[in-house]
Short mmCIF file of C-alpha atoms in Angstrom, two decimals:
data_model
loop_
_atom_site.label_atom_id
_atom_site.label_comp_id
_atom_site.label_asym_id
_atom_site.label_seq_id
_atom_site.Cartn_x
_atom_site.Cartn_y
_atom_site.Cartn_z
CA MET A 1 -14.06 18.66 60.43
CA HIS A 2 -17.28 20.71 60.04
CA ALA A 3 -16.29 21.56 56.44
CA LYS A 4 -15.69 17.88 55.64
CA PHE A 5 -19.07 16.89 57.12
CA TYR A 6 -20.76 19.65 55.09
CA ASN A 7 -19.16 18.37 51.86
CA ILE A 8 -20.36 14.81 52.52
CA CYS A 9 -23.93 15.99 53.17
CA LEU A 10 -23.86 18.12 50.02
CA SER A 11 -22.71 15.13 47.94
CA ILE A 12 -25.52 12.95 49.33
CA ALA A 13 -28.06 15.67 48.57
CA CYS A 14 -26.85 15.99 44.98
CA LEU A 15 -26.98 12.22 44.50
CA SER A 16 -30.54 12.14 45.84
CA CYS A 17 -31.61 14.81 43.38
CA LEU A 18 -29.96 12.91 40.54
CA LEU A 19 -31.73 9.67 41.46
CA THR A 20 -35.03 11.50 41.75
CA ALA A 21 -34.58 13.07 38.31
CA CYS A 22 -33.73 9.67 36.78
CA ASP A 23 -36.48 7.59 38.39
CA LYS A 24 -37.93 6.72 34.96
CA GLU A 25 -37.58 2.97 34.41
CA TYR A 26 -34.86 2.01 31.87
CA THR A 27 -36.04 0.04 28.85
CA ILE A 28 -33.92 -1.84 26.31
CA PRO A 29 -33.97 0.00 22.93
CA GLU A 30 -35.88 -1.75 20.19
CA THR A 31 -33.79 -3.56 17.60
CA ASN A 32 -33.63 -1.85 14.23
CA THR A 33 -35.05 -4.41 11.82
CA GLN A 34 -34.66 -2.27 8.73
CA PHE A 35 -32.18 -3.27 6.03
CA GLN A 36 -28.84 -1.62 6.86
CA ASN A 37 -25.30 -1.52 5.46
CA ASP A 38 -21.86 -0.16 6.30
CA CYS A 39 -18.37 -0.27 4.81
CA ILE A 40 -14.73 0.29 5.80
CA LYS A 41 -11.52 0.48 3.79
CA ARG A 42 -9.00 -2.09 5.08
CA SER A 43 -5.94 -1.41 2.91
CA LEU A 44 -3.40 1.23 3.96
CA GLY A 45 -0.77 3.36 2.25
CA PRO A 46 -0.55 4.93 -1.21
CA ASN A 47 -2.79 3.41 -3.87
CA ILE A 48 -0.39 2.13 -6.53
CA VAL A 49 -1.21 0.54 -9.89
CA GLY A 50 -1.08 -3.24 -9.54
CA LEU A 51 -1.90 -3.28 -5.84
CA ASP A 52 -5.42 -3.72 -4.47
CA LEU A 53 -7.84 -1.60 -2.52
CA GLU A 54 -9.52 -3.82 0.07
CA PHE A 55 -12.90 -3.13 1.66
CA ALA A 56 -15.19 -4.90 4.12
CA TYR A 57 -18.86 -4.43 3.21
CA ALA A 58 -21.46 -5.36 5.86
CA MET A 59 -25.22 -5.68 5.43
CA ALA A 60 -27.98 -6.87 7.76
CA LEU A 61 -31.74 -7.39 7.68
CA GLY A 62 -33.86 -7.91 10.81
CA TYR A 63 -34.05 -11.58 11.76
CA GLY A 64 -37.22 -13.23 10.49
CA ARG A 65 -37.97 -10.48 7.98
CA GLY A 66 -36.49 -12.19 4.97
CA ARG A 67 -33.08 -12.80 3.41
CA ILE A 68 -30.40 -10.99 1.44
CA ILE A 69 -30.55 -11.74 -2.29
CA SER A 70 -27.50 -10.03 -3.78
CA ALA A 71 -24.59 -7.65 -3.24
CA GLU A 72 -22.80 -5.53 -5.82
CA VAL A 73 -19.94 -3.04 -6.11
CA GLU A 74 -19.66 -0.46 -8.89
CA ALA A 75 -16.28 1.23 -9.40
CA SER A 76 -15.99 4.55 -11.21
CA ILE A 77 -13.04 3.06 -13.15
CA PRO A 78 -13.17 -0.67 -14.02
CA GLY A 79 -10.71 -2.70 -11.96
CA ASP A 80 -7.94 -4.81 -13.46
CA ASN A 81 -8.02 -8.60 -13.80
CA GLY A 82 -8.37 -10.19 -10.38
CA THR A 83 -10.91 -7.71 -9.02
CA PHE A 84 -13.53 -9.64 -7.03
CA LEU A 85 -16.17 -9.57 -4.31
CA GLU A 86 -15.83 -12.42 -1.81
CA HIS A 87 -18.53 -15.10 -1.92
CA ARG A 88 -17.81 -15.86 1.74
CA SER A 89 -19.04 -13.91 4.75
CA PHE A 90 -16.29 -13.26 7.29
CA HIS A 91 -16.30 -13.04 11.06
CA THR A 92 -13.43 -13.11 13.57
CA ASP A 93 -13.14 -15.85 16.17
CA ASP A 94 -11.90 -15.45 19.76
CA GLY A 95 -8.33 -15.90 18.59
CA GLY A 96 -8.55 -13.06 16.05
CA ILE A 97 -8.64 -15.44 13.09
CA ASP A 98 -10.87 -14.55 10.12
CA ILE A 99 -13.43 -17.26 9.45
CA GLY A 100 -15.14 -17.38 6.07
CA ILE A 101 -18.56 -18.97 5.50
CA THR A 102 -19.63 -19.61 1.89
CA ILE A 103 -22.93 -17.87 1.14
CA ALA A 104 -22.81 -17.48 -2.66
CA GLU A 105 -21.14 -18.55 -5.87
CA PRO A 106 -17.91 -16.71 -6.80
CA SER A 107 -18.49 -13.16 -8.00
CA ALA A 108 -18.74 -12.11 -11.64
CA THR A 109 -17.29 -8.83 -12.93
CA VAL A 110 -18.71 -7.13 -16.00
CA GLY A 111 -17.23 -3.75 -16.86
CA ASN A 112 -17.08 -1.70 -13.66
CA SER A 113 -19.60 -3.87 -11.76
CA THR A 114 -18.81 -6.88 -9.54
CA LYS A 115 -21.74 -8.89 -8.18
CA ILE A 116 -22.65 -11.98 -6.18
CA THR A 117 -26.03 -13.69 -5.80
CA PHE A 118 -26.63 -15.36 -2.45
CA THR A 119 -27.23 -19.12 -2.45
CA LYS A 120 -27.64 -19.48 1.33
CA ASP A 121 -30.54 -18.17 3.43
CA THR A 122 -28.68 -15.22 4.97
CA CYS A 123 -29.91 -12.15 6.83
CA ALA A 124 -26.48 -10.68 7.69
CA ALA A 125 -23.09 -10.84 6.00
CA THR A 126 -19.72 -9.08 5.81
CA LEU A 127 -18.02 -9.43 2.43
CA ARG A 128 -14.49 -8.48 1.37
CA TYR A 129 -14.01 -6.61 -1.89
CA TYR A 130 -10.64 -6.45 -3.65
CA TYR A 131 -10.19 -3.86 -6.38
CA ILE A 132 -7.03 -4.35 -8.44
CA ILE A 133 -5.84 -0.89 -9.45
CA PRO A 134 -5.54 -0.67 -13.26
CA GLU A 135 -3.03 1.33 -15.31
CA SER A 136 -5.95 3.43 -16.61
CA ALA A 137 -6.50 4.82 -13.09
CA LYS A 138 -2.95 6.14 -12.60
CA GLY A 139 -3.02 9.72 -11.30
CA LYS A 140 -6.84 9.74 -11.15
CA TRP A 141 -9.49 9.41 -8.47
CA VAL A 142 -11.64 6.31 -8.05
CA SER A 143 -14.83 5.86 -6.03
CA PHE A 144 -17.13 2.95 -5.24
CA ARG A 145 -20.83 2.32 -4.70
CA PHE A 146 -21.63 -0.74 -2.59
CA SER A 147 -25.23 -1.97 -2.69
CA SER A 148 -27.38 -4.88 -1.61
CA THR A 149 -30.92 -6.13 -2.22
CA ALA A 150 -33.19 -8.06 0.17
CA SER A 151 -36.12 -10.39 -0.49
CA THR A 152 -38.40 -7.76 1.08
CA GLY A 153 -37.70 -5.49 -1.87
CA GLU A 154 -35.57 -3.17 0.24
CA LYS A 155 -32.31 -1.87 -1.22
CA VAL A 156 -29.41 -0.20 0.54
CA SER A 157 -26.21 1.40 -0.75
CA TYR A 158 -23.01 2.92 0.59
CA GLU A 159 -20.61 5.31 -1.17
CA MET A 160 -16.85 5.05 -0.59
CA GLY A 161 -14.15 7.41 -1.83
CA PRO A 162 -12.98 9.04 -3.90
CA TYR A 163 -9.42 7.72 -3.47
CA GLN A 164 -6.45 9.11 -5.36
CA ILE A 165 -4.34 6.68 -7.33
CA THR A 166 -0.66 7.61 -7.31
CA LYS A 167 1.43 8.48 -10.34
CA MET A 168 4.19 6.20 -9.03
CA ASP A 169 5.24 2.92 -10.57
CA MET A 170 6.63 0.14 -8.43
CA LYS A 171 8.70 -2.99 -8.96
CA ARG A 172 10.00 -5.37 -6.32
CA ASP A 173 12.80 -7.90 -5.90
CA ILE A 174 15.14 -6.95 -8.74
CA VAL A 175 18.40 -8.88 -8.49
CA LEU A 176 21.66 -7.14 -9.44
CA SER A 177 24.88 -9.09 -9.93
CA ASP A 178 28.41 -7.74 -10.10
CA GLU A 179 29.34 -10.36 -12.69
CA GLY A 180 26.02 -10.43 -14.54
CA LYS A 181 23.06 -8.04 -14.59
CA CYS A 182 24.85 -5.07 -13.11
CA TYR A 183 23.42 -2.30 -15.32
CA PHE A 184 20.19 -0.76 -14.07
CA SER A 185 17.61 1.31 -15.94
CA ILE A 186 15.23 3.55 -14.00
CA ALA A 187 13.09 4.01 -17.12
CA ASP A 188 12.64 0.25 -17.57
CA MET A 189 12.84 -0.61 -13.86
CA ALA A 190 15.05 -3.53 -14.89
CA ALA A 191 18.61 -4.85 -14.67
CA TYR A 192 20.67 -5.84 -17.73
CA ASP A 193 23.91 -7.61 -18.45
CA LYS A 194 26.71 -6.09 -20.53
CA THR A 195 25.36 -7.22 -23.91
CA GLU A 196 21.85 -6.02 -23.13
CA ALA A 197 23.14 -2.73 -21.78
CA ILE A 198 24.92 -1.93 -25.06
CA SER A 199 21.61 -2.18 -26.92
CA LYS A 200 19.95 0.07 -24.32
CA ALA A 201 22.87 2.40 -23.83
CA ASN A 202 20.95 5.62 -23.20
CA LYS A 203 18.68 3.99 -20.63
CA ILE A 204 21.33 2.88 -18.17
CA ASP A 205 21.28 5.07 -15.04
CA LEU A 206 23.10 2.99 -12.41
CA VAL A 207 25.87 0.43 -12.25
CA TYR A 208 26.13 -2.11 -9.43
CA LEU A 209 29.54 -3.20 -8.12
CA TYR A 210 30.89 -5.27 -5.28
CA LYS A 211 34.53 -4.60 -4.45
CA VAL A 212 36.64 -5.21 -1.35
CA ILE A 213 39.26 -2.46 -1.22
CA SER A 214 41.83 -2.21 1.55
CA GLY A 215 41.32 0.86 3.74
CA ILE A 216 38.02 1.81 2.09
CA SER A 217 34.47 0.66 2.89
CA PHE A 218 33.44 0.17 -0.72
CA ASN A 219 31.72 -3.25 -0.75
CA HIS A 220 28.25 -3.03 -2.39
CA ALA A 221 27.82 0.13 -4.45
CA LEU A 222 25.47 1.79 -6.91
CA VAL A 223 27.14 4.43 -9.05
CA ALA A 224 26.30 6.51 -12.09
CA PRO A 225 27.91 5.57 -15.42
CA GLY A 226 29.32 9.10 -15.52
CA THR A 227 30.99 8.98 -12.10
CA ASN A 228 34.75 9.16 -11.55
CA ALA A 229 36.81 6.17 -12.63
CA GLU A 230 37.81 5.39 -9.03
CA PHE A 231 34.18 4.50 -8.27
CA LEU A 232 33.73 2.40 -11.42
CA GLN A 233 36.72 0.19 -10.54
CA GLY A 234 37.32 -0.73 -14.18
CA LYS A 235 33.67 -1.53 -14.94
CA GLU A 236 32.78 -0.70 -18.56
CA VAL A 237 29.83 1.64 -19.01
CA PRO A 238 27.60 2.33 -22.04
CA ASN A 239 27.16 6.09 -21.45
CA ASN A 240 28.22 8.97 -19.21
CA ASN A 241 24.88 9.67 -17.50
CA SER A 242 25.50 11.47 -14.22
CA THR A 243 22.62 10.21 -12.10
CA LYS A 244 22.16 11.98 -8.74
CA ILE A 245 22.26 9.53 -5.80
CA GLN A 246 21.56 10.27 -2.15
CA LYS A 247 21.72 7.68 0.63
CA ALA A 248 18.73 7.26 2.96
CA TYR A 249 18.59 5.54 6.34
CA ASN A 250 15.65 4.28 8.41
CA LEU A 251 13.22 4.56 5.52
CA ALA A 252 11.85 1.03 5.23
CA ASP A 253 8.91 1.68 2.91
CA ARG A 254 6.36 -1.00 3.72
CA HIS A 255 5.48 -1.70 0.08
CA LEU A 256 9.13 -2.28 -0.79
CA ALA A 257 10.43 -3.80 2.43
CA GLY A 258 7.44 -5.87 3.51
CA LEU A 259 8.26 -5.04 7.12
CA GLN A 260 5.80 -4.21 9.88
CA TYR A 261 6.48 -0.47 9.89
CA GLY A 262 3.73 1.79 8.53
CA VAL A 263 6.06 4.05 6.53
CA TYR A 264 5.34 4.79 2.89
CA VAL A 265 7.02 6.80 0.14
CA ASP A 266 4.29 8.69 -1.75
CA ASP A 267 3.96 11.06 -4.72
CA PRO A 268 4.51 14.26 -2.65
CA ASP A 269 7.86 12.91 -1.45
CA PHE A 270 9.11 12.82 -5.03
CA GLU A 271 7.55 16.17 -5.92
CA LYS A 272 9.35 17.91 -3.02
CA LEU A 273 12.62 15.99 -3.36
CA ASN A 274 15.70 18.14 -3.94
CA ILE A 275 18.97 16.25 -4.40
CA SER A 276 20.54 18.65 -6.87
CA ASP A 277 23.70 18.76 -4.74
CA ALA A 278 23.92 14.99 -4.28
CA PRO A 279 26.89 13.01 -5.63
CA ASN A 280 26.68 10.49 -8.47
CA TYR A 281 27.71 7.46 -6.40
CA ALA A 282 26.78 5.56 -3.24
CA ILE A 283 29.19 3.04 -1.74
CA ASP A 284 29.08 0.68 1.25
CA LEU A 285 25.36 0.03 0.82
CA ARG A 286 23.77 -2.46 3.17
CA ALA A 287 20.49 -4.29 3.63
CA GLU A 288 17.64 -1.96 4.68
CA TYR A 289 19.46 1.11 3.35
CA GLY A 290 17.88 3.12 0.58
CA ILE A 291 18.84 5.68 -2.03
CA TRP A 292 16.99 8.59 -3.63
CA VAL A 293 17.76 8.90 -7.33
CA GLU A 294 17.22 11.51 -10.03
CA THR A 295 18.12 10.62 -13.60
CA SER A 296 20.48 12.88 -15.52
CA ASP A 297 17.69 13.96 -17.91
CA LYS A 298 15.53 14.77 -14.83
CA LYS A 299 12.69 12.72 -16.27
CA TYR A 300 12.49 10.30 -13.35
CA ARG A 301 12.94 10.32 -9.62
CA ALA A 302 13.05 7.06 -7.68
CA TYR A 303 13.44 5.58 -4.25
CA ILE A 304 15.38 2.31 -4.26
CA TYR A 305 15.23 0.13 -1.17
CA ILE A 306 17.90 -2.50 -0.57
CA ASN A 307 16.20 -5.72 0.48
CA ASN A 308 19.32 -7.85 0.67
CA VAL A 309 23.05 -7.96 -0.11
CA ASN A 310 25.21 -11.08 -0.44
CA ASP A 311 29.00 -10.82 -0.25
CA ALA A 312 29.57 -14.42 -1.37
CA THR A 313 27.53 -14.17 -4.58
CA LYS A 314 28.28 -10.46 -5.10
CA THR A 315 24.60 -9.67 -5.52
CA MET A 316 22.09 -7.11 -4.31
CA THR A 317 18.29 -7.38 -4.31
CA VAL A 318 16.40 -4.11 -4.56
CA SER A 319 12.82 -2.84 -4.84
CA MET A 320 11.87 0.57 -6.15
CA LYS A 321 9.23 3.21 -6.54
CA ARG A 322 9.57 5.49 -9.54
CA TYR A 323 7.94 8.84 -10.27
CA THR A 324 7.73 10.42 -13.72
CA MET A 325 8.33 14.15 -13.56
#
């Protein structure tokens, strides 16, 4: 009991000392009225040619000191068609919905520079910038300089990057048909029918089939032209390429699948891939399965995601990422 009383007294004494040491009256910090800016990258995952890099660029000038005149973004590599800086300032309402307020005319892009000039009296704004990744940036690094000018003559800038652009290529929603475009080329990232495949004989790496065989779960399949006859089921092939094929499960790449999972296949996955012992066929494929592929000439590696299969129409829809070795 004495020990407990001693501890309480000691605590009160310490609190008194603390209050005595902090008896200086608290004052609200002065607002920074200087021109300021900040930036965040909103897009996630590997940076692939054809996709965009999205940023949110914020700038603010002390209220009553003037207005913002312009905002500009300079990319180290010019963006592809469609690159733009929003002419609306965004904020989020209580329901989490982005609300855009027009503060300028649509942006103009000249070379590697994208700019807007404000038409509304504005002292603070958050603008979205969308950089469409061009083919010329593949395998390179790209960086950005965001800047803004105020009527006071003040200028601010913010550097972002550099960001590595992948060497991968990507194509989505390719439809394969057992009775039509069943021949698939990794090099072209395209499906062909029998007549087209003959003219592109050396480029055909996979053949799609749908077969119902008693006692065997064959169904939807992707096989190499050079596989055993039992897996071709009488399908004519234009070459004997023995493409390596390895099934993958629970790998719903977000770019290819469009699902909510934050999983991405990236360049290092292809660089470290070893499927030298894999077979040259994959049968009983289903929606949300995937396959790793290496062409017989070892020039390409690919990840093919199965978006959908349809037994009635004997079709399969796939999306793919391809890496040139």
